[in-house]
Amino acid sequence: ELKVEQNPLFLSMQEGKNYTIYCNYSTTSDRLYWYRQDPGKSLESLFVLLSNGAVKQEGRLMASLDTKARLSTLHITAAVHDLSATYFCALWTLNNYQLIWGAGTKLIIKP
Amino acid sequence: DTGVSQNPRHKITKRGQNVTFRCDPISEHNRLYWYRQTLGQGPEFLTYFQNEAQLEKSRLLSDRFSAERPKGSFSTLEIQRTEQGDSAMYLCASSFVSNYEQYFGPGTRLTVT
């Protein structure tokens, strides 16, 4: 069964701290996505990771992909309140053109 | 605004009624996807189109659900004989064939009473 597992599912942290969200998956794939969702809103694409060792950074967010370990990480550096949201990873499946989604990590950053 | 649009944004219906949602993708995008998202969960794939052809349907898509994309432009998702378990956010996304990055619309929130 195809599985995408995120942890933690909930994270409360102080501004200025660093933290990492983990995304493990159960099958091979050639791409992994990270999305952000604000309450009551739709999904905003953050990163598309296409190959082993890929690293992408945007502001205080950095995503990486290790296809051998079937693991992607989203690292938050010096968190600010505006980053409070739910973050999803999603795996592209090669055989049927679907995105399989993690359950999401709800991130709350306290001033 | 050239993003993905969905209508209506909210729909409240009584159990047993039929509902139809519309999605207008980014105009150049060949692929169009429908997802369902319940509170506290990630989206679940329902179906997708490449141009006007429906190429994949999830097992989640019971025979009460039907989707169309006439002429390869906008798409409609119809739910017949709605049940309370159908209450969810229905999301539409579109992409190019050659670039699998999906752009999402704002969603239609369905409440079945």
Coordinates of C-alpha atoms in Angstrom, one line a residue:
Chain A
E1 CA 0.0 0.0 0.0
L2 CA 1.2 3.5 -0.9
K3 CA 1.8 5.5 2.2
V4 CA 3.1 9.0 2.9
E5 CA 3.7 9.7 6.6
Q6 CA 4.4 13.0 8.1
N7 CA 5.7 13.8 11.6
P8 CA 5.0 15.5 13.7
L9 CA 1.3 16.1 13.0
F10 CA 1.3 19.1 15.3
L11 CA 4.0 21.4 16.2
S12 CA 3.9 24.4 18.4
M13 CA 7.1 26.5 18.6
Q14 CA 8.4 29.8 19.6
E15 CA 9.5 32.5 17.1
G16 CA 13.2 32.4 16.4
K17 CA 13.6 28.6 16.8
N18 CA 14.5 26.0 14.2
Y19 CA 12.6 22.9 13.5
T20 CA 12.2 20.1 10.9
I21 CA 9.2 18.3 9.5
Y22 CA 9.7 14.8 8.2
C23 CA 8.0 13.1 5.3
N24 CA 8.5 9.3 4.8
Y25 CA 7.1 7.4 1.9
S26 CA 6.7 3.8 1.0
T27 CA 7.4 3.6 -2.8
T28 CA 9.8 4.9 -5.3
S29 CA 9.0 8.1 -7.0
D30 CA 10.8 10.8 -9.0
R31 CA 9.3 13.8 -7.4
L32 CA 8.0 15.0 -4.1
Y33 CA 6.0 18.2 -3.4
W34 CA 5.6 20.4 -0.4
Y35 CA 2.5 22.6 0.0
R36 CA 1.2 25.1 2.5
Q37 CA -2.4 25.5 3.5
D38 CA -3.8 28.4 5.7
P39 CA -7.0 27.8 7.6
G40 CA -10.0 27.8 5.2
K41 CA -7.8 28.4 2.2
S42 CA -6.5 26.3 -0.7
L43 CA -3.1 24.8 -1.2
E44 CA -0.1 26.8 -2.1
S45 CA 2.9 25.1 -3.8
L46 CA 6.2 25.6 -1.9
F47 CA 8.7 23.2 -3.5
V48 CA 9.0 20.5 -6.1
L49 CA 11.9 18.1 -5.4
L50 CA 12.9 16.1 -8.5
S51 CA 16.0 14.1 -7.7
N52 CA 18.0 12.5 -5.0
G53 CA 19.9 15.0 -3.0
A54 CA 17.7 17.9 -4.2
V55 CA 17.7 20.9 -1.9
K56 CA 15.5 24.0 -2.4
Q57 CA 15.3 27.1 -0.2
E58 CA 12.9 29.9 -0.1
G59 CA 13.2 32.4 2.7
R60 CA 13.2 30.6 6.0
L61 CA 12.1 27.3 4.5
M62 CA 14.4 24.6 3.1
A63 CA 13.3 21.3 1.7
S64 CA 15.5 18.3 0.8
L65 CA 14.9 14.9 -0.7
D66 CA 16.7 11.6 0.0
T67 CA 15.2 9.0 -2.4
K68 CA 17.3 6.2 -1.1
A69 CA 16.0 6.7 2.4
R70 CA 12.5 7.6 1.0
L71 CA 12.6 10.7 3.1
S72 CA 12.0 14.4 2.6
T73 CA 12.5 17.1 5.2
L74 CA 11.2 20.6 5.5
H75 CA 13.4 22.7 7.7
I76 CA 12.3 26.0 9.3
T77 CA 15.0 28.4 10.3
A78 CA 14.3 31.2 12.9
A79 CA 10.6 30.8 12.7
V80 CA 8.3 33.8 12.4
H81 CA 4.5 33.9 13.2
D82 CA 3.6 34.3 9.5
L83 CA 4.8 30.7 8.9
S84 CA 2.0 29.4 11.0
A85 CA 0.0 27.0 8.7
T86 CA -0.5 23.4 7.8
Y87 CA 2.3 21.9 5.7
F88 CA 1.7 18.9 3.4
C89 CA 4.1 16.7 1.6
A90 CA 2.8 14.8 -1.5
L91 CA 4.4 12.0 -3.5
W92 CA 3.9 11.7 -7.2
T93 CA 3.1 8.1 -8.2
L94 CA 4.7 7.0 -11.4
N95 CA 2.2 4.4 -12.5
N96 CA -1.1 6.2 -12.2
Y97 CA -0.3 9.9 -12.2
Q98 CA -1.6 10.7 -8.8
L99 CA -0.4 12.7 -5.8
I100 CA -0.5 10.7 -2.6
W101 CA -0.7 13.1 0.4
G102 CA 0.6 13.1 3.9
A103 CA -1.8 14.0 6.7
G104 CA -0.2 17.4 7.2
T105 CA 1.7 19.1 9.9
K106 CA -0.1 21.9 11.7
L107 CA 2.5 24.4 12.7
I108 CA 1.8 27.1 15.2
I109 CA 4.5 29.7 15.9
K110 CA 4.0 31.8 19.0
P111 CA 5.3 35.3 19.2
Chain B
D1 CA -6.8 36.7 -12.1
T2 CA -5.6 33.7 -14.2
G3 CA -5.6 31.1 -11.4
V4 CA -7.8 28.2 -11.0
S5 CA -11.4 29.2 -10.0
Q6 CA -14.1 27.1 -8.4
N7 CA -17.8 27.7 -8.0
P8 CA -19.7 27.8 -5.7
R9 CA -17.3 28.4 -2.8
H10 CA -19.8 27.1 -0.3
K11 CA -22.8 24.7 -0.7
I12 CA -25.2 23.6 1.9
T13 CA -27.6 20.9 0.8
K14 CA -30.0 18.4 2.3
R15 CA -29.2 14.7 2.3
G16 CA -30.5 13.1 -0.9
Q17 CA -30.2 16.1 -3.1
N18 CA -27.9 16.4 -6.1
V19 CA -25.1 19.0 -6.3
T20 CA -22.8 20.1 -9.0
F21 CA -19.5 22.0 -8.7
R22 CA -17.6 23.8 -11.4
C23 CA -13.9 24.2 -11.9
D24 CA -12.2 26.5 -14.4
P25 CA -8.5 25.6 -14.7
I26 CA -5.6 27.8 -15.8
S27 CA -6.4 28.2 -19.5
E28 CA -3.3 26.6 -21.0
H29 CA -3.3 23.6 -18.7
N30 CA -4.1 20.2 -20.2
R31 CA -4.6 18.3 -17.0
L32 CA -7.3 18.8 -14.4
Y33 CA -7.6 17.0 -11.1
W34 CA -10.4 16.7 -8.5
Y35 CA -9.6 16.0 -4.8
R36 CA -11.6 15.8 -1.6
Q37 CA -10.3 17.0 1.7
T38 CA -11.9 16.4 5.1
L39 CA -11.0 18.4 8.2
G40 CA -7.5 17.6 9.5
Q41 CA -6.6 15.4 6.6
G42 CA -4.6 15.7 3.4
P43 CA -6.4 15.8 0.0
E44 CA -7.6 12.5 -1.4
F45 CA -7.4 12.0 -5.2
L46 CA -10.8 11.5 -6.9
T47 CA -10.2 11.7 -10.6
Y48 CA -8.2 13.5 -13.3
F49 CA -8.6 14.5 -16.9
Q50 CA -6.1 15.1 -19.7
N51 CA -7.9 17.4 -22.1
E52 CA -11.4 16.0 -22.3
A53 CA -10.5 12.4 -21.5
Q54 CA -11.0 11.1 -17.9
L55 CA -7.9 8.9 -17.5
E56 CA -8.1 7.8 -13.9
K57 CA -10.7 7.4 -11.2
S58 CA -10.1 6.6 -7.5
R59 CA -11.9 3.7 -5.8
L60 CA -13.3 6.5 -3.6
L61 CA -15.3 7.7 -6.4
S62 CA -18.6 5.8 -6.0
D63 CA -21.2 5.6 -8.7
R64 CA -22.9 8.6 -7.1
F65 CA -20.0 10.8 -8.3
S66 CA -19.5 11.8 -11.9
A67 CA -17.1 14.2 -13.5
E68 CA -17.0 15.7 -16.9
R69 CA -14.7 18.0 -18.8
P70 CA -16.4 18.8 -22.1
K71 CA -14.1 20.3 -24.7
G72 CA -11.2 20.1 -22.4
S73 CA -11.8 23.3 -20.7
F74 CA -13.9 23.7 -17.5
S75 CA -14.9 20.6 -15.5
T76 CA -18.0 19.7 -13.4
L77 CA -18.2 17.3 -10.5
E78 CA -21.7 16.1 -9.7
I79 CA -22.7 14.2 -6.6
Q80 CA -26.1 12.5 -6.7
R81 CA -28.1 11.6 -3.6
T82 CA -25.7 13.3 -1.3
E83 CA -24.9 11.7 2.1
Q84 CA -23.6 13.3 5.2
G85 CA -20.3 11.6 4.6
D86 CA -19.9 13.6 1.5
S87 CA -19.4 16.8 3.5
A88 CA -15.9 18.0 2.7
M89 CA -13.8 20.5 0.8
Y90 CA -13.7 19.6 -2.9
L91 CA -10.5 20.9 -4.5
C92 CA -9.7 21.3 -8.2
A93 CA -6.2 21.6 -9.5
S94 CA -4.7 21.9 -13.0
S95 CA -1.3 21.4 -14.6
F96 CA 0.6 21.1 -17.8
V97 CA 1.2 17.6 -19.2
S98 CA 4.9 18.3 -19.3
N99 CA 5.1 19.9 -15.8
Y100 CA 3.5 18.0 -13.0
E101 CA 3.2 20.9 -10.6
Q102 CA -0.4 21.3 -9.7
Y103 CA -2.1 24.6 -9.0
F104 CA -5.1 24.5 -6.8
G105 CA -8.3 26.4 -6.8
P106 CA -9.9 27.8 -3.6
G107 CA -12.1 24.8 -3.2
T108 CA -15.9 24.3 -2.7
R109 CA -16.9 23.5 0.8
L110 CA -19.9 21.1 0.8
T111 CA -22.1 20.6 3.9
V112 CA -24.7 18.0 3.8
T113 CA -27.4 18.3 6.5

